[in-house]
JSON list of C-alpha atoms in Angstrom, two decimals:
[
{"chain": "A", "resi": 1, "resn": "MET", "atom": "CA", "xyz": [48.24, 38.32, 74.02]},
{"chain": "A", "resi": 2, "resn": "ASP", "atom": "CA", "xyz": [46.14, 41.20, 72.73]},
{"chain": "A", "resi": 3, "resn": "ILE", "atom": "CA", "xyz": [45.40, 43.07, 75.95]},
{"chain": "A", "resi": 4, "resn": "ALA", "atom": "CA", "xyz": [42.81, 45.35, 74.36]},
{"chain": "A", "resi": 5, "resn": "THR", "atom": "CA", "xyz": [40.76, 42.38, 73.13]},
{"chain": "A", "resi": 6, "resn": "VAL", "atom": "CA", "xyz": [41.01, 40.61, 76.46]},
{"chain": "A", "resi": 7, "resn": "ASP", "atom": "CA", "xyz": [39.99, 43.77, 78.32]},
{"chain": "A", "resi": 8, "resn": "GLU", "atom": "CA", "xyz": [37.01, 44.24, 76.01]},
{"chain": "A", "resi": 9, "resn": "LEU", "atom": "CA", "xyz": [35.90, 40.66, 76.67]},
{"chain": "A", "resi": 10, "resn": "LEU", "atom": "CA", "xyz": [36.21, 41.13, 80.43]},
{"chain": "A", "resi": 11, "resn": "THR", "atom": "CA", "xyz": [34.41, 44.50, 80.52]},
{"chain": "A", "resi": 12, "resn": "THR", "atom": "CA", "xyz": [31.59, 43.76, 78.07]},
{"chain": "A", "resi": 13, "resn": "THR", "atom": "CA", "xyz": [30.49, 40.27, 79.07]},
{"chain": "A", "resi": 14, "resn": "ARG", "atom": "CA", "xyz": [27.13, 41.37, 80.42]},
{"chain": "A", "resi": 15, "resn": "SER", "atom": "CA", "xyz": [24.14, 39.59, 81.91]},
{"chain": "A", "resi": 16, "resn": "VAL", "atom": "CA", "xyz": [22.01, 39.08, 78.80]},
{"chain": "A", "resi": 17, "resn": "ARG", "atom": "CA", "xyz": [18.29, 38.50, 79.16]},
{"chain": "A", "resi": 18, "resn": "ARG", "atom": "CA", "xyz": [16.31, 40.71, 76.79]},
{"chain": "A", "resi": 19, "resn": "ARG", "atom": "CA", "xyz": [18.77, 40.46, 73.90]},
{"chain": "A", "resi": 20, "resn": "LEU", "atom": "CA", "xyz": [18.80, 36.67, 73.63]},
{"chain": "A", "resi": 21, "resn": "ASP", "atom": "CA", "xyz": [17.81, 35.55, 70.13]},
{"chain": "A", "resi": 22, "resn": "LEU", "atom": "CA", "xyz": [15.01, 33.06, 70.75]},
{"chain": "A", "resi": 23, "resn": "THR", "atom": "CA", "xyz": [14.71, 32.10, 67.08]},
{"chain": "A", "resi": 24, "resn": "ARG", "atom": "CA", "xyz": [18.28, 31.16, 66.15]},
{"chain": "A", "resi": 25, "resn": "PRO", "atom": "CA", "xyz": [19.35, 27.57, 66.85]},
{"chain": "A", "resi": 26, "resn": "VAL", "atom": "CA", "xyz": [22.46, 26.94, 68.93]},
{"chain": "A", "resi": 27, "resn": "GLY", "atom": "CA", "xyz": [24.54, 24.00, 67.78]},
{"chain": "A", "resi": 28, "resn": "ARG", "atom": "CA", "xyz": [25.84, 21.30, 70.08]},
{"chain": "A", "resi": 29, "resn": "ASP", "atom": "CA", "xyz": [29.42, 21.88, 68.91]},
{"chain": "A", "resi": 30, "resn": "VAL", "atom": "CA", "xyz": [29.64, 25.48, 70.13]},
{"chain": "A", "resi": 31, "resn": "ILE", "atom": "CA", "xyz": [28.31, 24.52, 73.58]},
{"chain": "A", "resi": 32, "resn": "VAL", "atom": "CA", "xyz": [30.82, 21.68, 73.87]},
{"chain": "A", "resi": 33, "resn": "GLU", "atom": "CA", "xyz": [33.61, 23.99, 72.73]},
{"chain": "A", "resi": 34, "resn": "CYS", "atom": "CA", "xyz": [32.74, 26.54, 75.40]},
{"chain": "A", "resi": 35, "resn": "LEU", "atom": "CA", "xyz": [32.49, 23.85, 78.08]},
{"chain": "A", "resi": 36, "resn": "ARG", "atom": "CA", "xyz": [35.89, 22.50, 77.05]},
{"chain": "A", "resi": 37, "resn": "LEU", "atom": "CA", "xyz": [37.33, 25.96, 77.68]},
{"chain": "A", "resi": 38, "resn": "ALA", "atom": "CA", "xyz": [35.44, 26.27, 80.96]},
{"chain": "A", "resi": 39, "resn": "THR", "atom": "CA", "xyz": [37.03, 23.13, 82.38]},
{"chain": "A", "resi": 40, "resn": "GLN", "atom": "CA", "xyz": [40.46, 24.74, 81.99]},
{"chain": "A", "resi": 41, "resn": "ALA", "atom": "CA", "xyz": [39.58, 27.04, 84.90]},
{"chain": "A", "resi": 42, "resn": "PRO", "atom": "CA", "xyz": [41.26, 26.38, 88.25]},
{"chain": "A", "resi": 43, "resn": "THR", "atom": "CA", "xyz": [39.57, 23.74, 90.39]},
{"chain": "A", "resi": 44, "resn": "ALA", "atom": "CA", "xyz": [39.86, 23.50, 94.18]},
{"chain": "A", "resi": 45, "resn": "SER", "atom": "CA", "xyz": [42.20, 20.71, 95.34]},
{"chain": "A", "resi": 46, "resn": "ASN", "atom": "CA", "xyz": [42.32, 19.55, 91.73]},
{"chain": "A", "resi": 47, "resn": "ALA", "atom": "CA", "xyz": [38.93, 17.92, 92.39]},
{"chain": "A", "resi": 48, "resn": "GLN", "atom": "CA", "xyz": [37.69, 18.48, 88.83]},
{"chain": "A", "resi": 49, "resn": "ASP", "atom": "CA", "xyz": [34.22, 17.70, 90.16]},
{"chain": "A", "resi": 50, "resn": "TRP", "atom": "CA", "xyz": [32.29, 20.13, 87.99]},
{"chain": "A", "resi": 51, "resn": "ARG", "atom": "CA", "xyz": [29.54, 18.55, 85.93]},
{"chain": "A", "resi": 52, "resn": "TRP", "atom": "CA", "xyz": [27.42, 20.16, 83.22]},
{"chain": "A", "resi": 53, "resn": "LEU", "atom": "CA", "xyz": [23.84, 19.40, 82.25]},
{"chain": "A", "resi": 54, "resn": "VAL", "atom": "CA", "xyz": [22.79, 20.81, 78.88]},
{"chain": "A", "resi": 55, "resn": "ILE", "atom": "CA", "xyz": [19.05, 20.94, 78.22]},
{"chain": "A", "resi": 56, "resn": "THR", "atom": "CA", "xyz": [17.71, 21.43, 74.70]},
{"chain": "A", "resi": 57, "resn": "ASP", "atom": "CA", "xyz": [14.51, 19.37, 74.97]},
{"chain": "A", "resi": 58, "resn": "ALA", "atom": "CA", "xyz": [11.60, 21.80, 74.67]},
{"chain": "A", "resi": 59, "resn": "ASP", "atom": "CA", "xyz": [9.38, 20.04, 77.22]},
{"chain": "A", "resi": 60, "resn": "LYS", "atom": "CA", "xyz": [12.13, 19.99, 79.83]},
{"chain": "A", "resi": 61, "resn": "ARG", "atom": "CA", "xyz": [12.98, 23.63, 79.18]},
{"chain": "A", "resi": 62, "resn": "ALA", "atom": "CA", "xyz": [9.31, 24.47, 79.66]},
{"chain": "A", "resi": 63, "resn": "ALA", "atom": "CA", "xyz": [9.19, 22.55, 82.94]},
{"chain": "A", "resi": 64, "resn": "ILE", "atom": "CA", "xyz": [12.30, 24.33, 84.22]},
{"chain": "A", "resi": 65, "resn": "ALA", "atom": "CA", "xyz": [10.86, 27.68, 83.15]},
{"chain": "A", "resi": 66, "resn": "GLU", "atom": "CA", "xyz": [7.63, 27.01, 85.02]},
{"chain": "A", "resi": 67, "resn": "ILE", "atom": "CA", "xyz": [9.55, 26.20, 88.21]},
{"chain": "A", "resi": 68, "resn": "TYR", "atom": "CA", "xyz": [11.68, 29.31, 87.70]},
{"chain": "A", "resi": 69, "resn": "ARG", "atom": "CA", "xyz": [8.59, 31.49, 87.18]},
{"chain": "A", "resi": 70, "resn": "SER", "atom": "CA", "xyz": [6.86, 30.04, 90.26]},
{"chain": "A", "resi": 71, "resn": "VAL", "atom": "CA", "xyz": [9.83, 31.12, 92.37]},
{"chain": "A", "resi": 72, "resn": "GLY", "atom": "CA", "xyz": [10.73, 34.42, 90.76]},
{"chain": "A", "resi": 73, "resn": "ALA", "atom": "CA", "xyz": [7.78, 36.19, 89.16]},
{"chain": "A", "resi": 74, "resn": "ALA", "atom": "CA", "xyz": [6.15, 37.71, 92.24]},
{"chain": "A", "resi": 75, "resn": "TYR", "atom": "CA", "xyz": [9.48, 38.39, 93.96]},
{"chain": "A", "resi": 76, "resn": "LEU", "atom": "CA", "xyz": [10.99, 40.17, 90.95]},
{"chain": "A", "resi": 77, "resn": "ALA", "atom": "CA", "xyz": [7.86, 42.23, 90.31]},
{"chain": "A", "resi": 78, "resn": "ALA", "atom": "CA", "xyz": [7.93, 43.47, 93.91]},
{"chain": "A", "resi": 79, "resn": "ALA", "atom": "CA", "xyz": [11.68, 44.10, 93.75]},
{"chain": "A", "resi": 80, "resn": "GLU", "atom": "CA", "xyz": [11.27, 46.19, 90.61]},
{"chain": "A", "resi": 81, "resn": "ALA", "atom": "CA", "xyz": [8.49, 48.23, 92.18]},
{"chain": "A", "resi": 82, "resn": "ASN", "atom": "CA", "xyz": [10.57, 48.90, 95.29]},
{"chain": "A", "resi": 83, "resn": "ALA", "atom": "CA", "xyz": [13.92, 49.58, 93.60]},
{"chain": "A", "resi": 84, "resn": "SER", "atom": "CA", "xyz": [15.29, 52.98, 94.55]},
{"chain": "A", "resi": 85, "resn": "ASP", "atom": "CA", "xyz": [17.40, 53.78, 91.49]},
{"chain": "A", "resi": 86, "resn": "PRO", "atom": "CA", "xyz": [16.79, 53.47, 87.72]},
{"chain": "A", "resi": 87, "resn": "GLN", "atom": "CA", "xyz": [19.65, 51.06, 87.02]},
{"chain": "A", "resi": 88, "resn": "THR", "atom": "CA", "xyz": [18.52, 48.58, 89.65]},
{"chain": "A", "resi": 89, "resn": "ARG", "atom": "CA", "xyz": [14.93, 48.93, 88.45]},
{"chain": "A", "resi": 90, "resn": "ARG", "atom": "CA", "xyz": [16.00, 48.06, 84.90]},
{"chain": "A", "resi": 91, "resn": "VAL", "atom": "CA", "xyz": [17.86, 44.99, 86.14]},
{"chain": "A", "resi": 92, "resn": "TYR", "atom": "CA", "xyz": [14.79, 43.70, 87.97]},
{"chain": "A", "resi": 93, "resn": "ARG", "atom": "CA", "xyz": [12.56, 44.47, 84.98]},
{"chain": "A", "resi": 94, "resn": "SER", "atom": "CA", "xyz": [14.90, 42.51, 82.75]},
{"chain": "A", "resi": 95, "resn": "ALA", "atom": "CA", "xyz": [15.01, 39.62, 85.21]},
{"chain": "A", "resi": 96, "resn": "LEU", "atom": "CA", "xyz": [11.22, 39.61, 85.40]},
{"chain": "A", "resi": 97, "resn": "GLY", "atom": "CA", "xyz": [11.06, 39.45, 81.62]},
{"chain": "A", "resi": 98, "resn": "LEU", "atom": "CA", "xyz": [13.22, 36.33, 81.65]},
{"chain": "A", "resi": 99, "resn": "THR", "atom": "CA", "xyz": [10.57, 34.51, 83.69]},
{"chain": "A", "resi": 100, "resn": "GLU", "atom": "CA", "xyz": [8.30, 34.85, 80.63]},
{"chain": "A", "resi": 101, "resn": "THR", "atom": "CA", "xyz": [10.82, 33.90, 77.94]},
{"chain": "A", "resi": 102, "resn": "LEU", "atom": "CA", "xyz": [12.99, 31.29, 79.62]},
{"chain": "A", "resi": 103, "resn": "ALA", "atom": "CA", "xyz": [11.17, 28.34, 78.06]},
{"chain": "A", "resi": 104, "resn": "ASP", "atom": "CA", "xyz": [11.95, 29.71, 74.59]},
{"chain": "A", "resi": 105, "resn": "VAL", "atom": "CA", "xyz": [15.69, 30.17, 75.17]},
{"chain": "A", "resi": 106, "resn": "PRO", "atom": "CA", "xyz": [17.16, 27.39, 72.99]},
{"chain": "A", "resi": 107, "resn": "VAL", "atom": "CA", "xyz": [19.67, 25.99, 75.48]},
{"chain": "A", "resi": 108, "resn": "HIS", "atom": "CA", "xyz": [19.74, 25.78, 79.26]},
{"chain": "A", "resi": 109, "resn": "VAL", "atom": "CA", "xyz": [23.01, 24.84, 80.94]},
{"chain": "A", "resi": 110, "resn": "ILE", "atom": "CA", "xyz": [23.12, 23.87, 84.61]},
{"chain": "A", "resi": 111, "resn": "PRO", "atom": "CA", "xyz": [26.62, 23.78, 86.13]},
{"chain": "A", "resi": 112, "resn": "CYS", "atom": "CA", "xyz": [26.82, 21.27, 88.95]},
{"chain": "A", "resi": 113, "resn": "LEU", "atom": "CA", "xyz": [29.21, 19.86, 91.51]},
{"chain": "A", "resi": 114, "resn": "ALA", "atom": "CA", "xyz": [29.48, 16.10, 92.04]},
{"chain": "A", "resi": 115, "resn": "GLN", "atom": "CA", "xyz": [29.12, 16.49, 95.80]},
{"chain": "A", "resi": 116, "resn": "ARG", "atom": "CA", "xyz": [26.83, 17.90, 98.47]},
{"chain": "A", "resi": 117, "resn": "PHE", "atom": "CA", "xyz": [27.91, 20.30, 101.21]},
{"chain": "A", "resi": 118, "resn": "ASP", "atom": "CA", "xyz": [24.76, 20.85, 103.23]},
{"chain": "A", "resi": 119, "resn": "ASP", "atom": "CA", "xyz": [26.30, 20.56, 106.70]},
{"chain": "A", "resi": 120, "resn": "GLY", "atom": "CA", "xyz": [27.13, 24.26, 107.00]},
{"chain": "A", "resi": 121, "resn": "ASN", "atom": "CA", "xyz": [30.91, 23.83, 106.95]},
{"chain": "A", "resi": 122, "resn": "ARG", "atom": "CA", "xyz": [32.03, 27.14, 105.48]},
{"chain": "A", "resi": 123, "resn": "LEU", "atom": "CA", "xyz": [35.48, 25.91, 104.46]},
{"chain": "A", "resi": 124, "resn": "VAL", "atom": "CA", "xyz": [34.08, 22.93, 102.56]},
{"chain": "A", "resi": 125, "resn": "ALA", "atom": "CA", "xyz": [31.47, 25.10, 100.86]},
{"chain": "A", "resi": 126, "resn": "ALA", "atom": "CA", "xyz": [33.97, 27.81, 99.92]},
{"chain": "A", "resi": 127, "resn": "SER", "atom": "CA", "xyz": [36.29, 25.21, 98.42]},
{"chain": "A", "resi": 128, "resn": "ALA", "atom": "CA", "xyz": [33.45, 23.72, 96.40]},
{"chain": "A", "resi": 129, "resn": "TRP", "atom": "CA", "xyz": [32.29, 27.07, 95.03]},
{"chain": "A", "resi": 130, "resn": "ALA", "atom": "CA", "xyz": [35.92, 27.87, 94.20]},
{"chain": "A", "resi": 131, "resn": "SER", "atom": "CA", "xyz": [35.73, 25.14, 91.58]},
{"chain": "A", "resi": 132, "resn": "ILE", "atom": "CA", "xyz": [32.41, 25.84, 89.90]},
{"chain": "A", "resi": 133, "resn": "ILE", "atom": "CA", "xyz": [32.40, 29.65, 89.92]},
{"chain": "A", "resi": 134, "resn": "PRO", "atom": "CA", "xyz": [35.63, 30.11, 87.91]},
{"chain": "A", "resi": 135, "resn": "ALA", "atom": "CA", "xyz": [34.52, 27.43, 85.45]},
{"chain": "A", "resi": 136, "resn": "GLY", "atom": "CA", "xyz": [31.06, 28.96, 85.10]},
{"chain": "A", "resi": 137, "resn": "TRP", "atom": "CA", "xyz": [32.46, 32.41, 84.43]},
{"chain": "A", "resi": 138, "resn": "SER", "atom": "CA", "xyz": [34.91, 31.01, 81.88]},
{"chain": "A", "resi": 139, "resn": "PHE", "atom": "CA", "xyz": [31.95, 29.42, 80.14]},
{"chain": "A", "resi": 140, "resn": "LEU", "atom": "CA", "xyz": [30.15, 32.77, 79.95]},
{"chain": "A", "resi": 141, "resn": "LEU", "atom": "CA", "xyz": [33.28, 34.47, 78.62]},
{"chain": "A", "resi": 142, "resn": "ALA", "atom": "CA", "xyz": [33.66, 31.78, 75.97]},
{"chain": "A", "resi": 143, "resn": "LEU", "atom": "CA", "xyz": [30.04, 32.31, 74.93]},
{"chain": "A", "resi": 144, "resn": "ARG", "atom": "CA", "xyz": [30.57, 36.06, 74.61]},
{"chain": "A", "resi": 145, "resn": "SER", "atom": "CA", "xyz": [33.64, 35.59, 72.39]},
{"chain": "A", "resi": 146, "resn": "ARG", "atom": "CA", "xyz": [31.51, 33.51, 70.01]},
{"chain": "A", "resi": 147, "resn": "GLY", "atom": "CA", "xyz": [28.54, 35.83, 69.76]},
{"chain": "A", "resi": 148, "resn": "LEU", "atom": "CA", "xyz": [26.38, 34.10, 72.35]},
{"chain": "A", "resi": 149, "resn": "GLY", "atom": "CA", "xyz": [25.11, 35.43, 75.66]},
{"chain": "A", "resi": 150, "resn": "SER", "atom": "CA", "xyz": [23.69, 34.26, 78.94]},
{"chain": "A", "resi": 151, "resn": "VAL", "atom": "CA", "xyz": [23.08, 35.31, 82.50]},
{"chain": "A", "resi": 152, "resn": "TRP", "atom": "CA", "xyz": [24.08, 33.67, 85.77]},
{"chain": "A", "resi": 153, "resn": "THR", "atom": "CA", "xyz": [20.74, 32.86, 87.44]},
{"chain": "A", "resi": 154, "resn": "THR", "atom": "CA", "xyz": [20.07, 31.03, 90.69]},
{"chain": "A", "resi": 155, "resn": "MET", "atom": "CA", "xyz": [16.34, 31.52, 91.19]},
{"chain": "A", "resi": 156, "resn": "HIS", "atom": "CA", "xyz": [15.48, 27.88, 90.46]},
{"chain": "A", "resi": 157, "resn": "LEU", "atom": "CA", "xyz": [17.65, 26.71, 93.37]},
{"chain": "A", "resi": 158, "resn": "ALA", "atom": "CA", "xyz": [14.79, 27.54, 95.73]},
{"chain": "A", "resi": 159, "resn": "LYS", "atom": "CA", "xyz": [13.20, 24.44, 94.20]},
{"chain": "A", "resi": 160, "resn": "GLU", "atom": "CA", "xyz": [16.38, 22.55, 93.37]},
{"chain": "A", "resi": 161, "resn": "GLN", "atom": "CA", "xyz": [14.81, 19.16, 94.12]},
{"chain": "A", "resi": 162, "resn": "GLU", "atom": "CA", "xyz": [11.94, 19.76, 91.70]},
{"chain": "A", "resi": 163, "resn": "VAL", "atom": "CA", "xyz": [14.41, 20.60, 88.92]},
{"chain": "A", "resi": 164, "resn": "ALA", "atom": "CA", "xyz": [16.45, 17.54, 89.86]},
{"chain": "A", "resi": 165, "resn": "GLU", "atom": "CA", "xyz": [13.37, 15.36, 89.43]},
{"chain": "A", "resi": 166, "resn": "VAL", "atom": "CA", "xyz": [12.64, 16.81, 86.00]},
{"chain": "A", "resi": 167, "resn": "LEU", "atom": "CA", "xyz": [16.21, 16.17, 84.83]},
{"chain": "A", "resi": 168, "resn": "GLY", "atom": "CA", "xyz": [17.13, 13.02, 86.74]},
{"chain": "A", "resi": 169, "resn": "ILE", "atom": "CA", "xyz": [19.91, 14.71, 88.71]},
{"chain": "A", "resi": 170, "resn": "PRO", "atom": "CA", "xyz": [21.17, 12.41, 91.50]},
{"chain": "A", "resi": 171, "resn": "ALA", "atom": "CA", "xyz": [20.76, 13.41, 95.14]},
{"chain": "A", "resi": 172, "resn": "THR", "atom": "CA", "xyz": [24.56, 13.45, 95.50]},
{"chain": "A", "resi": 173, "resn": "VAL", "atom": "CA", "xyz": [24.91, 16.38, 93.06]},
{"chain": "A", "resi": 174, "resn": "THR", "atom": "CA", "xyz": [24.65, 20.12, 93.82]},
{"chain": "A", "resi": 175, "resn": "GLN", "atom": "CA", "xyz": [23.21, 22.45, 91.20]},
{"chain": "A", "resi": 176, "resn": "ALA", "atom": "CA", "xyz": [25.07, 25.77, 91.19]},
{"chain": "A", "resi": 177, "resn": "ALA", "atom": "CA", "xyz": [23.23, 27.95, 88.67]},
{"chain": "A", "resi": 178, "resn": "LEU", "atom": "CA", "xyz": [21.17, 28.04, 85.49]},
{"chain": "A", "resi": 179, "resn": "PHE", "atom": "CA", "xyz": [22.56, 29.59, 82.31]},
{"chain": "A", "resi": 180, "resn": "PRO", "atom": "CA", "xyz": [20.00, 30.35, 79.56]},
{"chain": "A", "resi": 181, "resn": "VAL", "atom": "CA", "xyz": [22.11, 30.35, 76.38]},
{"chain": "A", "resi": 182, "resn": "ALA", "atom": "CA", "xyz": [21.38, 31.89, 72.98]},
{"chain": "A", "resi": 183, "resn": "TYR", "atom": "CA", "xyz": [23.00, 34.00, 70.31]},
{"chain": "A", "resi": 184, "resn": "THR", "atom": "CA", "xyz": [22.70, 37.67, 71.16]},
{"chain": "A", "resi": 185, "resn": "ILE", "atom": "CA", "xyz": [20.76, 40.26, 69.22]},
{"chain": "A", "resi": 186, "resn": "GLY", "atom": "CA", "xyz": [23.61, 42.56, 68.29]},
{"chain": "A", "resi": 187, "resn": "ALA", "atom": "CA", "xyz": [27.05, 42.54, 69.87]},
{"chain": "A", "resi": 188, "resn": "ASN", "atom": "CA", "xyz": [27.46, 46.15, 71.00]},
{"chain": "A", "resi": 189, "resn": "PHE", "atom": "CA", "xyz": [27.65, 45.55, 74.72]},
{"chain": "A", "resi": 190, "resn": "ARG", "atom": "CA", "xyz": [29.31, 48.20, 76.84]},
{"chain": "A", "resi": 191, "resn": "PRO", "atom": "CA", "xyz": [31.02, 48.31, 80.23]},
{"chain": "A", "resi": 192, "resn": "ALA", "atom": "CA", "xyz": [28.61, 48.81, 83.12]},
{"chain": "A", "resi": 193, "resn": "THR", "atom": "CA", "xyz": [28.61, 51.73, 85.51]},
{"chain": "A", "resi": 194, "resn": "ARG", "atom": "CA", "xyz": [30.57, 50.72, 88.58]},
{"chain": "A", "resi": 195, "resn": "PRO", "atom": "CA", "xyz": [31.95, 52.66, 91.58]},
{"chain": "A", "resi": 196, "resn": "PRO", "atom": "CA", "xyz": [35.58, 53.75, 91.26]},
{"chain": "A", "resi": 197, "resn": "VAL", "atom": "CA", "xyz": [37.71, 50.84, 92.44]},
{"chain": "A", "resi": 198, "resn": "GLU", "atom": "CA", "xyz": [39.67, 53.22, 94.70]},
{"chain": "A", "resi": 199, "resn": "THR", "atom": "CA", "xyz": [36.53, 53.73, 96.80]},
{"chain": "A", "resi": 200, "resn": "ILE", "atom": "CA", "xyz": [35.97, 50.02, 97.47]},
{"chain": "A", "resi": 201, "resn": "THR", "atom": "CA", "xyz": [39.55, 48.75, 97.86]},
{"chain": "A", "resi": 202, "resn": "TYR", "atom": "CA", "xyz": [41.45, 48.59, 101.13]},
{"chain": "A", "resi": 203, "resn": "TRP", "atom": "CA", "xyz": [45.19, 48.14, 101.60]},
{"chain": "A", "resi": 204, "resn": "ASN", "atom": "CA", "xyz": [46.70, 46.15, 104.47]},
{"chain": "A", "resi": 205, "resn": "THR", "atom": "CA", "xyz": [43.94, 47.05, 106.92]},
{"chain": "A", "resi": 206, "resn": "TRP", "atom": "CA", "xyz": [40.20, 47.75, 106.78]},
{"chain": "A", "resi": 207, "resn": "GLU", "atom": "CA", "xyz": [40.30, 51.41, 107.71]},
{"chain": "A", "resi": 208, "resn": "GLN", "atom": "CA", "xyz": [39.76, 53.56, 104.67]},
{"chain": "A", "resi": 209, "resn": "PRO", "atom": "CA", "xyz": [39.67, 52.99, 100.91]},
{"chain": "A", "resi": 210, "resn": "VAL", "atom": "CA", "xyz": [42.94, 53.52, 99.08]},
{"chain": "A", "resi": 211, "resn": "GLY", "atom": "CA", "xyz": [41.46, 56.48, 97.21]},
{"chain": "A", "resi": 212, "resn": "GLU", "atom": "CA", "xyz": [41.05, 58.36, 100.49]},
{"chain": "A", "resi": 213, "resn": "SER", "atom": "CA", "xyz": [44.53, 57.70, 101.90]}
]
């Protein structure tokens, strides 16, 4: 295994919003290929209960985008205005921009779970998310390796039922996210600025970060 290539994939798979190519078609085959890789991710209790809804129909994408905008536009505009540092402000500005372009992103993918866990049982919920989150991230990594990009969004979940009605999603299914998928404009993504891991990692007990011991 080429460690350098793997490390580059892991450190440069970014949330892509502004650099999605809205004009280039995305073929069915590449989406299916990435989903096939995603389902190799670990799944809690071997449930294999992830489900994937791929939306390419323009009218349905527009309907989803309108729901997304109705939830997120005002919130993201306020969040950008109130952000205290430039990096966070840029993130909110980018997220706000997606509310205007989402309908034009050629493919929407909604990862789902074939169950509901609305009773507040934390163990059940954690187990469920432990299936869909690894699979969803594997999907995003597979996209990146093929020159496509996306971003893990959840804004539409505030109106999950409205999206379910647009797409015919059964009441027994939980939507986990929305991935807008397109080829990226350029491929020169870089690692993000993050705090040194020594300052946020604890060893054996929650007393002080390992970098301070």
